Amino acid sequence: MAAAILKTLILHQISFSMPVAAFVFDFDDTLAPDSTSSFLDWMGVDAKVFWKETVGPLDQDGWDPIPAYLYALIQLSNSSEKTRITRQKLQEFASKLRFHQGVTRMFPYLLNYVKDNHPGLSLEFYIISSGIGEIVRNSRIARFFTDIWASEFHYDEEGAIVFPRNVVSFTDKTRYLFQISKGLIGPESRADHYAVNRRTQGFRIPMDHMVFVGDGLTDIPCFSLVKRYGGVAIGVYDKHKRERWSRAWDFLEDGRVTNLLSADYSSNSDLMHNLLMAIDAIARKGN
């Protein structure tokens, strides 16, 4: 306990001596095509049928969409040995997960940009996702993130999913923005669920030093919060999925986001140029 407290104090001393910018990402359909659907297809399960015929009736019955799909996955896992969902399968699939263009090269590119152009600024990356944490944490890009929050399962002795342990739904996501702002990150922060609600003497990362990138309805509370306090909210969409375009456009028309761009993270893309400009703007603000 003493070591954890000392680590937290050191973290705060370091962070207040240098301004920090936080780039916070949703995961599914923001950095990669929907990972749950991809996992189901990898398992040999028709993802479209799963969402329409298993999750759909729960949604219509008034379920919150996030626990609805987690419950449906547990039901699927219990239905047969072939469709049994285990920690091992989730981790194996995670290593094969494909990302949107440029994602795997984006993080070192942004870090090098800060190092070369704004050496007095520190840049950190975070994920806040309604997706399955076991997939996110074992993906190829997980090593770049200071912390990751996602929906989690409890597993039985054989490693099979048995119950949702943590559910990250719509407004739940904003809780983790406050944790980032207050510096409540890392494994030690998991033990105190109420720390985020306590008063703080200062913010490690003010909201106007945050950039939030997301694609969907679950991201609207984060878009609104970050944008309200002077941060940058960027909506992205998959240019290959025309059915998503109108929803993405609604974010812009409703004033939810600062900008709306295709989910192309390559170095010469419009999205990357916006991320670089956001870094420049945060650097000008300083502490």
Coordinates of C-alpha atoms in Angstrom, one line a residue:
M1 CA 0.0 0.0 0.0
A2 CA 2.8 2.4 1.0
A3 CA 4.6 1.7 -2.3
A4 CA 1.4 2.4 -4.3
I5 CA 0.9 5.8 -2.5
L6 CA 4.5 6.8 -3.1
K7 CA 4.1 5.9 -6.8
T8 CA 1.0 8.1 -7.0
L9 CA 2.8 11.0 -5.3
I10 CA 5.8 10.7 -7.6
L11 CA 3.4 10.6 -10.6
H12 CA 1.7 13.8 -9.5
Q13 CA 5.0 15.6 -8.9
I14 CA 6.3 14.7 -12.3
S15 CA 3.1 15.5 -14.1
F16 CA 2.7 19.0 -12.5
S17 CA 6.3 19.9 -13.6
M18 CA 5.5 19.3 -17.3
P19 CA 2.1 19.8 -19.1
V20 CA 0.5 16.5 -20.3
A21 CA -1.7 16.0 -23.3
A22 CA -4.1 13.0 -23.2
F23 CA -5.3 11.4 -26.4
V24 CA -8.3 9.2 -25.4
F25 CA -9.7 6.7 -27.9
D26 CA -12.8 4.6 -28.1
F27 CA -11.8 1.2 -29.6
D28 CA -14.4 -0.6 -31.7
D29 CA -15.1 1.1 -35.0
T30 CA -12.7 3.9 -34.0
L31 CA -9.3 2.2 -34.1
A32 CA -10.5 -1.2 -35.5
P33 CA -13.6 -2.7 -37.0
D34 CA -16.0 -3.9 -34.3
S35 CA -13.8 -6.4 -32.4
T36 CA -16.8 -8.4 -31.0
S37 CA -18.2 -9.0 -34.4
S38 CA -14.7 -9.9 -35.7
F39 CA -14.2 -12.3 -32.8
L40 CA -17.6 -14.0 -33.5
D41 CA -16.8 -14.4 -37.2
W42 CA -13.4 -15.9 -36.1
M43 CA -15.2 -18.3 -33.9
G44 CA -17.4 -19.4 -36.8
V45 CA -20.5 -17.6 -35.5
D46 CA -22.5 -15.4 -37.8
A47 CA -22.1 -12.0 -36.2
K48 CA -25.0 -10.4 -38.1
V49 CA -27.4 -13.1 -36.9
F50 CA -26.0 -12.7 -33.3
W51 CA -26.7 -9.0 -33.2
K52 CA -30.1 -9.1 -34.9
E53 CA -31.6 -12.3 -33.4
T54 CA -29.9 -12.6 -30.0
V55 CA -29.0 -9.0 -28.9
G56 CA -31.8 -7.3 -30.8
P57 CA -34.7 -8.7 -28.8
L58 CA -33.0 -7.7 -25.6
D59 CA -32.6 -4.2 -26.8
Q60 CA -36.3 -4.1 -27.7
D61 CA -37.1 -5.4 -24.3
G62 CA -35.5 -2.3 -22.7
W63 CA -32.0 -3.7 -21.9
D64 CA -29.1 -1.4 -21.8
P65 CA -27.2 -2.3 -25.1
I66 CA -23.9 -3.0 -23.4
P67 CA -25.0 -5.5 -20.7
A68 CA -27.4 -6.9 -23.4
Y69 CA -24.5 -8.0 -25.7
L70 CA -22.4 -9.2 -22.8
Y71 CA -25.3 -11.4 -21.5
A72 CA -25.9 -12.7 -25.0
L73 CA -22.2 -13.7 -25.3
I74 CA -22.5 -15.6 -22.0
Q75 CA -25.6 -17.4 -23.3
L76 CA -23.8 -18.2 -26.6
S77 CA -20.8 -19.5 -24.6
N78 CA -23.0 -21.8 -22.5
S79 CA -24.9 -23.1 -25.5
S80 CA -22.3 -25.5 -26.9
E81 CA -18.7 -26.6 -26.6
K82 CA -18.0 -25.2 -30.1
T83 CA -19.1 -21.7 -29.1
R84 CA -17.5 -21.7 -25.6
I85 CA -15.9 -18.4 -25.1
T86 CA -12.7 -18.5 -22.9
R87 CA -10.0 -16.1 -21.9
Q88 CA -7.6 -18.1 -24.0
K89 CA -9.7 -17.7 -27.2
L90 CA -10.2 -14.0 -26.6
Q91 CA -6.4 -13.5 -26.2
E92 CA -5.6 -15.6 -29.2
F93 CA -8.0 -13.6 -31.3
A94 CA -6.7 -10.3 -30.0
S95 CA -3.2 -11.0 -31.4
K96 CA -4.8 -11.3 -34.9
L97 CA -7.1 -8.3 -34.7
R98 CA -6.8 -6.0 -37.7
F99 CA -6.9 -2.2 -37.3
H100 CA -7.9 0.8 -39.5
Q101 CA -5.3 2.1 -41.8
G102 CA -2.3 3.7 -40.1
V103 CA -3.3 2.8 -36.5
T104 CA -0.3 0.6 -35.6
R105 CA 2.1 3.3 -36.7
M106 CA 0.2 6.3 -35.3
F107 CA 1.4 6.2 -31.7
P108 CA 5.2 6.3 -32.3
Y109 CA 4.6 8.9 -35.0
L110 CA 2.7 11.2 -32.6
L111 CA 5.3 10.6 -29.8
N112 CA 8.1 11.5 -32.1
Y113 CA 6.3 14.6 -33.3
V114 CA 5.9 15.8 -29.7
K115 CA 9.6 15.0 -28.9
D116 CA 10.8 16.9 -32.0
N117 CA 8.4 19.9 -31.8
H118 CA 7.2 20.2 -28.2
P119 CA 9.9 18.8 -25.9
G120 CA 8.2 20.5 -22.9
L121 CA 5.0 18.5 -23.4
S122 CA 4.3 14.9 -22.4
L123 CA 1.8 12.9 -24.5
E124 CA -0.2 9.9 -23.1
F125 CA -2.7 7.6 -24.7
Y126 CA -5.8 6.0 -23.2
I127 CA -8.6 3.8 -24.2
I128 CA -12.2 3.9 -22.9
S129 CA -14.3 1.2 -24.6
S130 CA -17.6 -0.6 -24.2
G131 CA -15.9 -3.5 -25.9
I132 CA -14.3 -6.6 -24.3
G133 CA -11.2 -5.7 -22.3
E134 CA -9.5 -9.0 -22.8
I135 CA -9.3 -8.3 -26.5
V136 CA -8.2 -4.7 -26.2
R137 CA -5.5 -5.4 -23.6
N138 CA -4.0 -8.2 -25.7
S139 CA -4.0 -6.4 -29.0
R140 CA -0.9 -5.3 -30.8
I141 CA -1.3 -1.7 -29.8
A142 CA -2.1 -2.1 -26.1
R143 CA 1.5 -1.4 -25.1
F144 CA 1.2 2.2 -26.1
F145 CA -1.6 3.0 -23.6
T146 CA -1.1 4.4 -20.1
D147 CA -4.4 2.8 -19.1
I148 CA -7.3 0.9 -20.6
W149 CA -10.8 0.7 -19.4
A150 CA -13.3 -1.6 -21.0
S151 CA -16.1 -4.1 -20.2
E152 CA -14.8 -7.2 -18.4
F153 CA -15.9 -10.8 -17.8
H154 CA -15.4 -13.0 -14.7
Y155 CA -14.0 -16.4 -15.7
D156 CA -14.6 -19.8 -14.2
E157 CA -11.8 -22.3 -13.3
E158 CA -11.6 -23.4 -16.9
G159 CA -11.3 -19.9 -18.2
A160 CA -14.8 -19.6 -19.6
I161 CA -16.8 -16.4 -19.3
V162 CA -19.5 -16.6 -16.6
F163 CA -20.6 -13.0 -15.7
P164 CA -19.9 -9.4 -16.5
R165 CA -17.4 -8.0 -14.0
N166 CA -17.3 -4.5 -15.3
V167 CA -19.7 -2.8 -17.7
V168 CA -18.7 0.4 -19.6
S169 CA -21.8 2.0 -21.1
F170 CA -22.7 5.5 -22.3
T171 CA -22.2 7.9 -19.4
D172 CA -19.9 5.4 -17.6
K173 CA -17.2 6.5 -20.0
T174 CA -17.1 10.0 -18.6
R175 CA -16.1 8.6 -15.2
Y176 CA -12.8 7.5 -16.7
L177 CA -12.2 10.9 -18.3
F178 CA -12.3 12.3 -14.8
Q179 CA -10.0 9.6 -13.6
I180 CA -7.5 10.6 -16.3
S181 CA -7.9 14.2 -15.4
K182 CA -7.2 13.5 -11.7
G183 CA -4.4 11.1 -12.3
L184 CA -6.3 8.1 -11.0
I185 CA -4.7 5.6 -13.3
G186 CA -2.9 2.2 -13.1
P187 CA -3.6 -1.0 -11.2
E188 CA -3.7 0.7 -7.8
S189 CA -6.6 2.9 -8.9
R190 CA -8.9 -0.2 -9.4
A191 CA -9.1 -0.9 -5.7
D192 CA -10.8 2.4 -4.7
H193 CA -14.0 2.8 -6.8
Y194 CA -15.0 6.1 -5.1
A195 CA -11.7 8.0 -5.4
V196 CA -12.9 9.7 -8.6
N197 CA -15.8 11.4 -6.7
R198 CA -13.5 13.0 -4.1
R199 CA -12.4 16.6 -4.3
T200 CA -9.0 17.2 -5.7
Q201 CA -6.5 20.1 -5.2
G202 CA -5.6 20.1 -8.9
F203 CA -6.0 18.2 -12.1
R204 CA -3.1 16.3 -13.5
I205 CA -4.5 16.7 -17.0
P206 CA -7.1 19.4 -17.5
M207 CA -10.0 18.7 -19.9
D208 CA -8.7 21.3 -22.3
H209 CA -5.5 19.2 -22.6
M210 CA -7.6 16.2 -23.8
V211 CA -8.4 14.9 -27.3
F212 CA -11.2 12.4 -27.5
V213 CA -11.6 10.3 -30.6
G214 CA -14.8 8.1 -31.0
D215 CA -17.3 6.9 -33.5
G216 CA -20.6 6.0 -31.9
L217 CA -23.5 6.7 -29.7
T218 CA -21.8 5.5 -26.6
D219 CA -19.2 8.2 -27.2
I220 CA -21.6 11.2 -27.1
P221 CA -21.2 11.9 -23.3
C222 CA -17.4 12.0 -23.7
F223 CA -17.7 14.2 -26.9
S224 CA -19.9 16.6 -25.0
L225 CA -17.8 16.7 -21.8
V226 CA -14.4 17.2 -23.5
K227 CA -15.8 19.8 -25.9
R228 CA -17.6 21.7 -23.1
Y229 CA -14.3 22.2 -21.2
G230 CA -12.2 23.3 -24.1
G231 CA -10.8 20.0 -25.3
V232 CA -11.0 18.5 -28.8
A233 CA -13.7 16.0 -29.7
I234 CA -13.1 14.2 -33.0
G235 CA -15.7 11.9 -34.6
V236 CA -14.5 9.3 -37.0
Y237 CA -16.3 7.0 -39.5
D238 CA -15.4 4.1 -41.6
K239 CA -15.6 5.3 -45.2
H240 CA -16.2 1.7 -46.4
K241 CA -19.5 1.5 -44.4
R242 CA -21.9 3.9 -46.0
E243 CA -24.7 3.0 -43.5
R244 CA -22.6 4.7 -40.8
W245 CA -22.1 8.0 -42.6
S246 CA -25.5 9.5 -41.7
R247 CA -25.0 8.8 -38.0
A248 CA -21.6 10.3 -38.1
W249 CA -22.9 13.4 -39.8
D250 CA -25.5 13.8 -37.1
F251 CA -22.6 14.2 -34.6
L252 CA -21.3 17.2 -36.5
E253 CA -24.8 18.8 -37.2
D254 CA -25.6 18.5 -33.5
G255 CA -22.4 20.2 -32.4
R256 CA -21.2 17.1 -30.6
V257 CA -17.7 17.0 -32.2
T258 CA -15.1 19.5 -33.2
N259 CA -14.5 17.8 -36.5
L260 CA -15.6 14.7 -38.4
L261 CA -13.1 12.6 -40.4
S262 CA -12.6 9.3 -42.0
A263 CA -10.9 6.8 -39.7
D264 CA -7.6 6.9 -41.6
Y265 CA -4.6 7.3 -39.3
S266 CA -1.9 7.3 -41.9
S267 CA 0.7 10.1 -41.6
N268 CA -0.6 12.2 -44.5
S269 CA -4.3 11.8 -43.7
D270 CA -6.7 14.7 -42.7
L271 CA -7.3 12.9 -39.4
M272 CA -3.6 12.8 -38.6
H273 CA -3.2 16.5 -39.5
N274 CA -6.0 17.3 -37.1
L275 CA -4.3 15.3 -34.3
L276 CA -1.1 17.2 -34.9
M277 CA -2.8 20.5 -34.8
A278 CA -4.5 19.5 -31.6
I279 CA -1.0 18.8 -30.1
D280 CA 0.2 22.2 -31.3
A281 CA -2.8 23.9 -29.7
I282 CA -2.3 22.1 -26.3
A283 CA 1.4 22.9 -26.3
R284 CA 0.6 26.6 -26.7
K285 CA -1.7 26.5 -23.6
G286 CA 1.1 25.1 -21.4
N287 CA 0.1 24.2 -17.8

